[in-house]
Amino acid sequence: MELVEGRFVQQLFSFKGRLSRGSFVLLAVGEIATFAVVFVFLESSLGRTATWILYPPFVLSVLALSVRRLHDRARSAWFLIVFVIPVLGPLWLVVELMLRGGTA
């Protein structure tokens, strides 16, 4: 896996390079689980407004992972604009990012 070769933070926040389907799913699930645990901890101990600090790094990391996965699919980062299409856009992105294999 790519996680062993590079630094973990660089894997989460770098927009350069490619990301295989397996690594993308592993990192995305891990990131969502970590976000949920930290969110619940901050909300219960410091209140709801303390959780706002989690959103910028989370969104940046999700964008970085998605862009690198799109690079593996031979697509530009501009393909993420598909997300704004109601209902079909997010479903199309899920298919592109999680179900389809990368290019050679």
mmCIF file of C-alpha atoms in Angstrom:
data_model
loop_
_atom_site.group_PDB
_atom_site.id
_atom_site.type_symbol
_atom_site.label_atom_id
_atom_site.label_comp_id
_atom_site.label_asym_id
_atom_site.label_seq_id
_atom_site.Cartn_x
_atom_site.Cartn_y
_atom_site.Cartn_z
ATOM 1 C CA MET A 1 0.000 0.000 0.000
ATOM 2 C CA GLU A 2 0.992 3.575 -0.534
ATOM 3 C CA LEU A 3 0.596 4.388 3.144
ATOM 4 C CA VAL A 4 3.811 2.590 4.045
ATOM 5 C CA GLU A 5 5.885 4.413 1.424
ATOM 6 C CA GLY A 6 4.985 8.013 2.270
ATOM 7 C CA ARG A 7 4.257 10.122 5.269
ATOM 8 C CA PHE A 8 0.689 9.908 6.541
ATOM 9 C CA VAL A 9 -0.034 13.656 6.572
ATOM 10 C CA GLN A 10 1.336 14.011 3.061
ATOM 11 C CA GLN A 11 -0.949 11.174 1.953
ATOM 12 C CA LEU A 12 -3.973 13.048 3.307
ATOM 13 C CA PHE A 13 -3.251 16.581 2.098
ATOM 14 C CA SER A 14 -1.238 16.287 -1.117
ATOM 15 C CA PHE A 15 -2.976 17.143 -4.388
ATOM 16 C CA LYS A 16 -0.197 15.697 -6.563
ATOM 17 C CA GLY A 17 0.065 12.151 -7.783
ATOM 18 C CA ARG A 18 -2.334 9.253 -8.038
ATOM 19 C CA LEU A 19 -4.250 7.189 -5.512
ATOM 20 C CA SER A 20 -5.408 3.631 -6.070
ATOM 21 C CA ARG A 21 -8.983 2.615 -5.386
ATOM 22 C CA GLY A 22 -8.073 0.520 -2.331
ATOM 23 C CA SER A 23 -5.958 3.256 -0.781
ATOM 24 C CA PHE A 24 -8.662 5.825 -1.467
ATOM 25 C CA VAL A 25 -11.348 3.765 0.249
ATOM 26 C CA LEU A 26 -9.078 2.962 3.198
ATOM 27 C CA LEU A 27 -8.066 6.591 3.708
ATOM 28 C CA ALA A 28 -11.602 7.930 3.204
ATOM 29 C CA VAL A 29 -13.168 5.502 5.683
ATOM 30 C CA GLY A 30 -10.399 6.169 8.200
ATOM 31 C CA GLU A 31 -10.789 9.906 7.802
ATOM 32 C CA ILE A 32 -14.570 9.809 8.233
ATOM 33 C CA ALA A 33 -14.287 7.588 11.311
ATOM 34 C CA THR A 34 -11.642 9.850 12.854
ATOM 35 C CA PHE A 35 -13.720 12.932 12.103
ATOM 36 C CA ALA A 36 -16.781 11.368 13.751
ATOM 37 C CA VAL A 37 -14.909 10.349 16.915
ATOM 38 C CA VAL A 38 -13.185 13.725 17.329
ATOM 39 C CA PHE A 39 -16.449 15.545 16.549
ATOM 40 C CA VAL A 40 -18.339 13.676 19.260
ATOM 41 C CA PHE A 41 -15.521 14.225 21.763
ATOM 42 C CA LEU A 42 -15.300 17.967 21.068
ATOM 43 C CA GLU A 43 -19.048 18.437 21.080
ATOM 44 C CA SER A 44 -19.509 16.632 24.383
ATOM 45 C CA SER A 45 -16.610 18.340 26.143
ATOM 46 C CA LEU A 46 -16.511 21.871 24.655
ATOM 47 C CA GLY A 47 -19.837 22.357 22.878
ATOM 48 C CA ARG A 48 -21.061 22.445 19.301
ATOM 49 C CA THR A 49 -19.160 25.577 18.246
ATOM 50 C CA ALA A 50 -15.826 23.916 19.082
ATOM 51 C CA THR A 51 -16.432 21.402 16.279
ATOM 52 C CA TRP A 52 -16.169 24.108 13.610
ATOM 53 C CA ILE A 53 -12.387 23.818 13.741
ATOM 54 C CA LEU A 54 -12.626 20.291 12.303
ATOM 55 C CA TYR A 55 -14.285 21.225 9.025
ATOM 56 C CA PRO A 56 -11.487 23.052 7.113
ATOM 57 C CA PRO A 57 -8.886 20.245 7.405
ATOM 58 C CA PHE A 58 -11.563 17.603 6.760
ATOM 59 C CA VAL A 59 -12.804 19.290 3.567
ATOM 60 C CA LEU A 60 -9.246 19.959 2.380
ATOM 61 C CA SER A 61 -8.286 16.339 2.922
ATOM 62 C CA VAL A 62 -11.400 14.992 1.171
ATOM 63 C CA LEU A 63 -10.665 17.255 -1.798
ATOM 64 C CA ALA A 64 -7.019 16.147 -1.923
ATOM 65 C CA LEU A 65 -7.942 12.453 -1.797
ATOM 66 C CA SER A 66 -10.626 12.913 -4.453
ATOM 67 C CA VAL A 67 -8.329 14.853 -6.793
ATOM 68 C CA ARG A 68 -5.603 12.222 -6.511
ATOM 69 C CA ARG A 69 -8.133 9.459 -7.145
ATOM 70 C CA LEU A 70 -9.420 11.329 -10.202
ATOM 71 C CA HIS A 71 -5.843 11.589 -11.455
ATOM 72 C CA ASP A 72 -5.669 7.787 -11.246
ATOM 73 C CA ARG A 73 -8.831 7.671 -13.363
ATOM 74 C CA ALA A 74 -7.158 10.005 -15.931
ATOM 75 C CA ARG A 75 -9.545 12.831 -15.122
ATOM 76 C CA SER A 76 -8.939 16.442 -14.190
ATOM 77 C CA ALA A 77 -9.735 17.872 -10.759
ATOM 78 C CA TRP A 78 -12.404 19.920 -12.527
ATOM 79 C CA PHE A 79 -14.460 16.728 -12.732
ATOM 80 C CA LEU A 80 -15.403 17.363 -9.074
ATOM 81 C CA ILE A 81 -17.810 20.028 -10.317
ATOM 82 C CA VAL A 82 -20.118 17.120 -11.180
ATOM 83 C CA PHE A 83 -20.929 17.095 -7.445
ATOM 84 C CA VAL A 84 -23.189 20.143 -7.838
ATOM 85 C CA ILE A 85 -25.631 18.235 -10.066
ATOM 86 C CA PRO A 86 -28.479 17.291 -7.729
ATOM 87 C CA VAL A 87 -28.729 13.578 -6.850
ATOM 88 C CA LEU A 88 -26.935 12.225 -9.933
ATOM 89 C CA GLY A 89 -23.717 14.183 -9.404
ATOM 90 C CA PRO A 90 -22.763 12.674 -6.031
ATOM 91 C CA LEU A 91 -23.793 9.196 -7.226
ATOM 92 C CA TRP A 92 -21.648 9.573 -10.340
ATOM 93 C CA LEU A 93 -18.683 10.621 -8.205
ATOM 94 C CA VAL A 94 -19.107 7.578 -5.963
ATOM 95 C CA VAL A 95 -19.034 5.333 -9.026
ATOM 96 C CA GLU A 96 -15.979 7.118 -10.464
ATOM 97 C CA LEU A 97 -14.008 7.265 -7.224
ATOM 98 C CA MET A 98 -14.896 3.989 -5.516
ATOM 99 C CA LEU A 99 -16.103 1.466 -8.074
ATOM 100 C CA ARG A 100 -14.119 2.012 -11.251
ATOM 101 C CA GLY A 101 -10.506 0.932 -11.635
ATOM 102 C CA GLY A 102 -7.613 3.246 -12.411
ATOM 103 C CA THR A 103 -5.908 3.734 -15.741
ATOM 104 C CA ALA A 104 -2.499 2.440 -16.680
#
